[in-house]
């Protein structure tokens, strides 16, 4: 959907480096989410945010940090990347229990 | 915590055959949502079910929500090659979070 964009689309980084994945939405949705997708595990929730300055952990938050100073942005930071964080990362937004709108994803490889 | 289980993980069918995927939750859900992800793409919303026992149809797709609001199914009648992809169910909690099953990857042989 054109209303939610993720950057970069592809990223290769080395173990131990910090990397930030960006997510921007233009709908002013209250909720934003970060999921990671790995073969055999489906979509797993990393962090979510119900509004600006409100964030909470999902199923697999370890090793990740998020912030939401503005409603439209929800960056995800890997403070010290590990190989196990190689994955496809999807950002999504919604209003409460309404459907999620996903971005196109970021394919991250940690070498 | 909330868990959503989805089966089967893979399904291979010949074009024209029917397909069903099942979703079960360990807790009562506020709603359930179904998404389709084409290879290389991102999940795209199909439908949301909210009421106990609800049944909704979209052309060849039929979605059901169980009476106890803990299970759901997606049935595709007479599959076509355009149905190829991974189908995910997402269980909604009252806090606005959505927990997904592992998905069912559908392959359709022409």
PDB file of C-alpha atoms in Angstrom:
ATOM      1  CA  UNK A   1       0.000   0.000   0.000  1.00  0.00           C
ATOM      2  CA  UNK A   2       1.287   3.415  -0.907  1.00  0.00           C
ATOM      3  CA  UNK A   3       0.322   4.730   2.549  1.00  0.00           C
ATOM      4  CA  UNK A   4       2.952   2.778   4.436  1.00  0.00           C
ATOM      5  CA  UNK A   5       6.554   2.679   3.343  1.00  0.00           C
ATOM      6  CA  UNK A   6       9.531   0.833   4.680  1.00  0.00           C
ATOM      7  CA  UNK A   7      13.176   1.548   4.058  1.00  0.00           C
ATOM      8  CA  UNK A   8      15.517   0.192   3.091  1.00  0.00           C
ATOM      9  CA  UNK A   9      14.085  -2.705   1.053  1.00  0.00           C
ATOM     10  CA  UNK A  10      17.301  -4.664   1.401  1.00  0.00           C
ATOM     11  CA  UNK A  11      20.081  -4.373   3.954  1.00  0.00           C
ATOM     12  CA  UNK A  12      23.238  -6.336   4.592  1.00  0.00           C
ATOM     13  CA  UNK A  13      25.075  -5.662   7.828  1.00  0.00           C
ATOM     14  CA  UNK A  14      27.736  -7.271   9.948  1.00  0.00           C
ATOM     15  CA  UNK A  15      27.350  -8.926  13.314  1.00  0.00           C
ATOM     16  CA  UNK A  16      27.564  -6.402  16.126  1.00  0.00           C
ATOM     17  CA  UNK A  17      26.573  -3.366  14.101  1.00  0.00           C
ATOM     18  CA  UNK A  18      23.598  -1.204  14.889  1.00  0.00           C
ATOM     19  CA  UNK A  19      20.984  -0.966  12.181  1.00  0.00           C
ATOM     20  CA  UNK A  20      17.701   0.920  12.001  1.00  0.00           C
ATOM     21  CA  UNK A  21      14.742  -0.015   9.845  1.00  0.00           C
ATOM     22  CA  UNK A  22      12.367   2.786   9.020  1.00  0.00           C
ATOM     23  CA  UNK A  23       8.601   2.756   8.742  1.00  0.00           C
ATOM     24  CA  UNK A  24       6.388   5.659   7.749  1.00  0.00           C
ATOM     25  CA  UNK A  25       2.601   5.762   7.354  1.00  0.00           C
ATOM     26  CA  UNK A  26       0.421   8.529   5.976  1.00  0.00           C
ATOM     27  CA  UNK A  27      -2.979   7.431   7.345  1.00  0.00           C
ATOM     28  CA  UNK A  28      -2.489   8.742  10.887  1.00  0.00           C
ATOM     29  CA  UNK A  29      -3.299   5.278  12.191  1.00  0.00           C
ATOM     30  CA  UNK A  30      -2.947   4.977  15.942  1.00  0.00           C
ATOM     31  CA  UNK A  31      -1.447   1.501  15.953  1.00  0.00           C
ATOM     32  CA  UNK A  32       1.816   0.438  14.389  1.00  0.00           C
ATOM     33  CA  UNK A  33       3.510  -2.932  14.493  1.00  0.00           C
ATOM     34  CA  UNK A  34       6.766  -4.644  13.652  1.00  0.00           C
ATOM     35  CA  UNK A  35       6.736  -8.284  12.619  1.00  0.00           C
ATOM     36  CA  UNK A  36       9.506 -10.562  11.506  1.00  0.00           C
ATOM     37  CA  UNK A  37       8.910 -13.392   9.084  1.00  0.00           C
ATOM     38  CA  UNK A  38      11.050 -16.508   9.049  1.00  0.00           C
ATOM     39  CA  UNK A  39      10.508 -19.830   7.318  1.00  0.00           C
ATOM     40  CA  UNK A  40       8.525 -22.129   9.555  1.00  0.00           C
ATOM     41  CA  UNK A  41       7.599 -19.386  12.017  1.00  0.00           C
ATOM     42  CA  UNK A  42       5.165 -17.252  10.114  1.00  0.00           C
ATOM     43  CA  UNK A  43       4.773 -13.672  11.296  1.00  0.00           C
ATOM     44  CA  UNK A  44       5.962 -12.961  14.809  1.00  0.00           C
ATOM     45  CA  UNK A  45       5.226  -9.705  16.586  1.00  0.00           C
ATOM     46  CA  UNK A  46       8.326  -7.867  17.788  1.00  0.00           C
ATOM     47  CA  UNK A  47       6.928  -4.601  19.138  1.00  0.00           C
ATOM     48  CA  UNK A  48       3.825  -2.550  18.708  1.00  0.00           C
ATOM     49  CA  UNK A  49       2.649   0.932  19.521  1.00  0.00           C
ATOM     50  CA  UNK A  50      -0.849   2.101  20.365  1.00  0.00           C
ATOM     51  CA  UNK A  51      -0.035   5.799  19.946  1.00  0.00           C
ATOM     52  CA  UNK A  52       2.874   8.226  19.909  1.00  0.00           C
ATOM     53  CA  UNK A  53       5.154   7.658  22.901  1.00  0.00           C
ATOM     54  CA  UNK A  54       3.392   4.382  23.789  1.00  0.00           C
ATOM     55  CA  UNK A  55       5.140   1.142  22.884  1.00  0.00           C
ATOM     56  CA  UNK A  56       4.947  -2.405  24.154  1.00  0.00           C
ATOM     57  CA  UNK A  57       6.666  -5.724  23.638  1.00  0.00           C
ATOM     58  CA  UNK A  58       5.349  -8.458  21.417  1.00  0.00           C
ATOM     59  CA  UNK A  59       6.381 -12.103  21.220  1.00  0.00           C
ATOM     60  CA  UNK A  60      10.061 -11.687  20.300  1.00  0.00           C
ATOM     61  CA  UNK A  61      11.344  -8.281  21.516  1.00  0.00           C
ATOM     62  CA  UNK A  62      14.846  -9.250  22.669  1.00  0.00           C
ATOM     63  CA  UNK A  63      17.604  -7.457  20.778  1.00  0.00           C
ATOM     64  CA  UNK A  64      15.288  -4.792  19.361  1.00  0.00           C
ATOM     65  CA  UNK A  65      14.438  -1.249  20.357  1.00  0.00           C
ATOM     66  CA  UNK A  66      11.603   0.927  19.064  1.00  0.00           C
ATOM     67  CA  UNK A  67      10.503   4.503  19.454  1.00  0.00           C
ATOM     68  CA  UNK A  68       7.502   6.495  18.341  1.00  0.00           C
ATOM     69  CA  UNK A  69       7.978  10.194  18.812  1.00  0.00           C
ATOM     70  CA  UNK A  70       5.586  10.962  15.937  1.00  0.00           C
ATOM     71  CA  UNK A  71       2.399   9.142  14.981  1.00  0.00           C
ATOM     72  CA  UNK A  72       3.576   8.513  11.423  1.00  0.00           C
ATOM     73  CA  UNK A  73       6.987   6.993  12.168  1.00  0.00           C
ATOM     74  CA  UNK A  74       7.922   3.803  13.950  1.00  0.00           C
ATOM     75  CA  UNK A  75      11.600   2.917  13.529  1.00  0.00           C
ATOM     76  CA  UNK A  76      12.999  -0.434  14.631  1.00  0.00           C
ATOM     77  CA  UNK A  77      16.600  -0.584  15.817  1.00  0.00           C
ATOM     78  CA  UNK A  78      18.793  -3.613  16.203  1.00  0.00           C
ATOM     79  CA  UNK A  79      21.324  -2.388  18.734  1.00  0.00           C
ATOM     80  CA  UNK A  80      23.914  -5.096  18.052  1.00  0.00           C
ATOM     81  CA  UNK A  81      22.864  -7.256  15.128  1.00  0.00           C
ATOM     82  CA  UNK A  82      23.184 -11.034  15.341  1.00  0.00           C
ATOM     83  CA  UNK A  83      22.902 -13.662  12.620  1.00  0.00           C
ATOM     84  CA  UNK A  84      19.669 -14.911  14.174  1.00  0.00           C
ATOM     85  CA  UNK A  85      18.133 -11.551  13.286  1.00  0.00           C
ATOM     86  CA  UNK A  86      18.495 -12.267   9.580  1.00  0.00           C
ATOM     87  CA  UNK A  87      14.885 -12.114   8.471  1.00  0.00           C
ATOM     88  CA  UNK A  88      12.242 -10.237   6.544  1.00  0.00           C
ATOM     89  CA  UNK A  89      10.786  -7.423   8.619  1.00  0.00           C
ATOM     90  CA  UNK A  90       7.304  -6.077   8.042  1.00  0.00           C
ATOM     91  CA  UNK A  91       5.867  -2.907   9.456  1.00  0.00           C
ATOM     92  CA  UNK A  92       2.102  -2.529   9.649  1.00  0.00           C
ATOM     93  CA  UNK A  93      -0.437   0.014  10.831  1.00  0.00           C
ATOM     94  CA  UNK A  94      -4.092  -0.057  11.811  1.00  0.00           C
ATOM     95  CA  UNK A  95      -6.797   1.640  13.794  1.00  0.00           C
ATOM     96  CA  UNK A  96      -7.539  -0.555  16.821  1.00  0.00           C
ATOM     97  CA  UNK A  97      -8.973  -3.894  15.700  1.00  0.00           C
ATOM     98  CA  UNK A  98      -9.315  -2.827  12.085  1.00  0.00           C
ATOM     99  CA  UNK A  99      -7.283  -4.617   9.388  1.00  0.00           C
ATOM    100  CA  UNK A 100      -3.537  -4.245   9.239  1.00  0.00           C
ATOM    101  CA  UNK A 101      -1.896  -2.493   6.326  1.00  0.00           C
ATOM    102  CA  UNK A 102       1.548  -3.908   5.697  1.00  0.00           C
ATOM    103  CA  UNK A 103       4.553  -2.279   4.146  1.00  0.00           C
ATOM    104  CA  UNK A 104       6.562  -4.041   1.447  1.00  0.00           C
ATOM    105  CA  UNK A 105       9.072  -5.355   3.955  1.00  0.00           C
ATOM    106  CA  UNK A 106      12.794  -5.066   4.573  1.00  0.00           C
ATOM    107  CA  UNK A 107      14.996  -8.066   3.876  1.00  0.00           C
ATOM    108  CA  UNK A 108      17.834  -7.944   6.390  1.00  0.00           C
ATOM    109  CA  UNK A 109      20.905 -10.135   6.208  1.00  0.00           C
ATOM    110  CA  UNK A 110      23.380 -10.190   9.086  1.00  0.00           C
ATOM    111  CA  UNK A 111      26.751 -11.652   8.143  1.00  0.00           C
TER     112      UNK A 111
ATOM    113  CA  UNK B   1       0.444 -15.686  26.273  1.00  0.00           C
ATOM    114  CA  UNK B   2      -1.872 -15.871  23.323  1.00  0.00           C
ATOM    115  CA  UNK B   3      -1.074 -18.545  20.779  1.00  0.00           C
ATOM    116  CA  UNK B   4      -2.579 -19.075  17.375  1.00  0.00           C
ATOM    117  CA  UNK B   5      -2.027 -22.422  15.719  1.00  0.00           C
ATOM    118  CA  UNK B   6      -2.650 -22.940  12.016  1.00  0.00           C
ATOM    119  CA  UNK B   7      -2.747 -26.164  10.028  1.00  0.00           C
ATOM    120  CA  UNK B   8      -1.699 -27.513   7.664  1.00  0.00           C
ATOM    121  CA  UNK B   9       1.631 -25.824   7.092  1.00  0.00           C
ATOM    122  CA  UNK B  10       1.693 -26.848   3.429  1.00  0.00           C
ATOM    123  CA  UNK B  11      -0.991 -27.922   1.008  1.00  0.00           C
ATOM    124  CA  UNK B  12      -0.522 -29.000  -2.582  1.00  0.00           C
ATOM    125  CA  UNK B  13      -3.645 -29.347  -4.708  1.00  0.00           C
ATOM    126  CA  UNK B  14      -4.505 -29.765  -8.343  1.00  0.00           C
ATOM    127  CA  UNK B  15      -6.391 -26.942  -9.939  1.00  0.00           C
ATOM    128  CA  UNK B  16     -10.091 -27.439  -9.363  1.00  0.00           C
ATOM    129  CA  UNK B  17      -9.703 -29.183  -6.012  1.00  0.00           C
ATOM    130  CA  UNK B  18     -10.887 -27.603  -2.779  1.00  0.00           C
ATOM    131  CA  UNK B  19      -8.618 -26.290  -0.044  1.00  0.00           C
ATOM    132  CA  UNK B  20      -9.131 -25.633   3.659  1.00  0.00           C
ATOM    133  CA  UNK B  21      -6.895 -24.149   6.325  1.00  0.00           C
ATOM    134  CA  UNK B  22      -7.697 -24.136  10.030  1.00  0.00           C
ATOM    135  CA  UNK B  23      -6.815 -21.756  12.796  1.00  0.00           C
ATOM    136  CA  UNK B  24      -7.068 -22.407  16.545  1.00  0.00           C
ATOM    137  CA  UNK B  25      -6.404 -20.125  19.471  1.00  0.00           C
ATOM    138  CA  UNK B  26      -5.649 -20.963  23.088  1.00  0.00           C
ATOM    139  CA  UNK B  27      -7.760 -18.000  24.195  1.00  0.00           C
ATOM    140  CA  UNK B  28     -11.005 -16.357  23.161  1.00  0.00           C
ATOM    141  CA  UNK B  29     -10.448 -13.875  20.370  1.00  0.00           C
ATOM    142  CA  UNK B  30     -12.027 -10.474  19.909  1.00  0.00           C
ATOM    143  CA  UNK B  31     -11.836 -10.961  16.166  1.00  0.00           C
ATOM    144  CA  UNK B  32      -9.991 -12.972  13.563  1.00  0.00           C
ATOM    145  CA  UNK B  33      -8.483 -11.664  10.370  1.00  0.00           C
ATOM    146  CA  UNK B  34      -7.291 -13.523   7.307  1.00  0.00           C
ATOM    147  CA  UNK B  35      -4.476 -12.426   5.047  1.00  0.00           C
ATOM    148  CA  UNK B  36      -2.948 -13.686   1.822  1.00  0.00           C
ATOM    149  CA  UNK B  37       0.699 -13.305   0.939  1.00  0.00           C
ATOM    150  CA  UNK B  38       1.847 -13.944  -2.595  1.00  0.00           C
ATOM    151  CA  UNK B  39       5.428 -15.202  -3.065  1.00  0.00           C
ATOM    152  CA  UNK B  40       7.811 -12.289  -2.570  1.00  0.00           C
ATOM    153  CA  UNK B  41       5.010  -9.994  -1.446  1.00  0.00           C
ATOM    154  CA  UNK B  42       3.551  -8.672   1.747  1.00  0.00           C
ATOM    155  CA  UNK B  43       0.431  -9.892   3.563  1.00  0.00           C
ATOM    156  CA  UNK B  44      -2.775  -8.451   2.179  1.00  0.00           C
ATOM    157  CA  UNK B  45      -5.990  -8.312   4.164  1.00  0.00           C
ATOM    158  CA  UNK B  46      -8.816 -10.609   3.030  1.00  0.00           C
ATOM    159  CA  UNK B  47     -11.496 -10.460   5.697  1.00  0.00           C
ATOM    160  CA  UNK B  48     -12.299  -9.880   9.344  1.00  0.00           C
ATOM    161  CA  UNK B  49     -14.714 -11.940  11.445  1.00  0.00           C
ATOM    162  CA  UNK B  50     -16.033 -10.558  14.700  1.00  0.00           C
ATOM    163  CA  UNK B  51     -19.195 -12.395  15.722  1.00  0.00           C
ATOM    164  CA  UNK B  52     -19.478 -15.868  17.209  1.00  0.00           C
ATOM    165  CA  UNK B  53     -20.453 -18.379  14.504  1.00  0.00           C
ATOM    166  CA  UNK B  54     -20.007 -15.819  11.734  1.00  0.00           C
ATOM    167  CA  UNK B  55     -19.700 -17.027   8.144  1.00  0.00           C
ATOM    168  CA  UNK B  56     -18.619 -14.782   5.303  1.00  0.00           C
ATOM    169  CA  UNK B  57     -18.100 -15.494   1.633  1.00  0.00           C
ATOM    170  CA  UNK B  58     -15.978 -13.860  -1.014  1.00  0.00           C
ATOM    171  CA  UNK B  59     -16.637 -15.548  -4.352  1.00  0.00           C
ATOM    172  CA  UNK B  60     -14.964 -18.975  -3.970  1.00  0.00           C
ATOM    173  CA  UNK B  61     -13.661 -18.257  -0.446  1.00  0.00           C
ATOM    174  CA  UNK B  62     -15.688 -19.076   2.673  1.00  0.00           C
ATOM    175  CA  UNK B  63     -14.576 -17.925   6.107  1.00  0.00           C
ATOM    176  CA  UNK B  64     -15.966 -19.196   9.391  1.00  0.00           C
ATOM    177  CA  UNK B  65     -15.537 -18.101  12.998  1.00  0.00           C
ATOM    178  CA  UNK B  66     -16.270 -20.678  15.658  1.00  0.00           C
ATOM    179  CA  UNK B  67     -19.031 -20.394  18.226  1.00  0.00           C
ATOM    180  CA  UNK B  68     -16.514 -20.091  21.048  1.00  0.00           C
ATOM    181  CA  UNK B  69     -14.476 -17.529  19.078  1.00  0.00           C
ATOM    182  CA  UNK B  70     -11.394 -19.695  19.405  1.00  0.00           C
ATOM    183  CA  UNK B  71     -11.193 -21.210  15.945  1.00  0.00           C
ATOM    184  CA  UNK B  72     -11.664 -20.281  12.337  1.00  0.00           C
ATOM    185  CA  UNK B  73     -11.362 -21.747   8.885  1.00  0.00           C
ATOM    186  CA  UNK B  74     -10.849 -20.615   5.323  1.00  0.00           C
ATOM    187  CA  UNK B  75     -12.205 -22.802   2.558  1.00  0.00           C
ATOM    188  CA  UNK B  76     -11.501 -22.261  -1.130  1.00  0.00           C
ATOM    189  CA  UNK B  77     -13.753 -24.031  -3.606  1.00  0.00           C
ATOM    190  CA  UNK B  78     -12.310 -25.131  -6.945  1.00  0.00           C
ATOM    191  CA  UNK B  79      -8.845 -23.667  -6.543  1.00  0.00           C
ATOM    192  CA  UNK B  80      -7.206 -21.744  -9.349  1.00  0.00           C
ATOM    193  CA  UNK B  81      -3.541 -21.006  -9.998  1.00  0.00           C
ATOM    194  CA  UNK B  82      -4.194 -17.433  -8.884  1.00  0.00           C
ATOM    195  CA  UNK B  83      -4.921 -18.774  -5.380  1.00  0.00           C
ATOM    196  CA  UNK B  84      -1.244 -19.656  -4.882  1.00  0.00           C
ATOM    197  CA  UNK B  85       0.297 -18.064  -1.806  1.00  0.00           C
ATOM    198  CA  UNK B  86       0.463 -18.293   1.941  1.00  0.00           C
ATOM    199  CA  UNK B  87      -2.712 -17.754   3.931  1.00  0.00           C
ATOM    200  CA  UNK B  88      -2.390 -16.394   7.461  1.00  0.00           C
ATOM    201  CA  UNK B  89      -4.938 -16.108  10.202  1.00  0.00           C
ATOM    202  CA  UNK B  90      -4.452 -13.413  12.817  1.00  0.00           C
ATOM    203  CA  UNK B  91      -6.141 -13.548  16.190  1.00  0.00           C
ATOM    204  CA  UNK B  92      -7.051 -10.172  17.617  1.00  0.00           C
ATOM    205  CA  UNK B  93      -6.887  -9.317  21.286  1.00  0.00           C
ATOM    206  CA  UNK B  94      -8.756  -6.561  23.096  1.00  0.00           C
ATOM    207  CA  UNK B  95      -5.508  -4.611  23.263  1.00  0.00           C
ATOM    208  CA  UNK B  96      -5.338  -4.186  19.508  1.00  0.00           C
ATOM    209  CA  UNK B  97      -2.555  -6.694  18.975  1.00  0.00           C
ATOM    210  CA  UNK B  98      -2.781  -9.317  16.259  1.00  0.00           C
ATOM    211  CA  UNK B  99      -1.024 -12.662  16.686  1.00  0.00           C
ATOM    212  CA  UNK B 100      -0.571 -14.719  13.561  1.00  0.00           C
ATOM    213  CA  UNK B 101      -0.511 -18.412  12.934  1.00  0.00           C
ATOM    214  CA  UNK B 102       2.418 -19.837  10.989  1.00  0.00           C
ATOM    215  CA  UNK B 103       0.437 -19.757   7.789  1.00  0.00           C
ATOM    216  CA  UNK B 104      -0.554 -22.352   5.218  1.00  0.00           C
ATOM    217  CA  UNK B 105       1.406 -22.316   1.995  1.00  0.00           C
ATOM    218  CA  UNK B 106      -0.852 -23.293  -0.898  1.00  0.00           C
ATOM    219  CA  UNK B 107       0.539 -24.646  -4.151  1.00  0.00           C
ATOM    220  CA  UNK B 108      -1.820 -25.240  -7.056  1.00  0.00           C
ATOM    221  CA  UNK B 109      -0.845 -27.495  -9.955  1.00  0.00           C
ATOM    222  CA  UNK B 110      -2.372 -26.570 -13.294  1.00  0.00           C
TER     223      UNK B 110
END
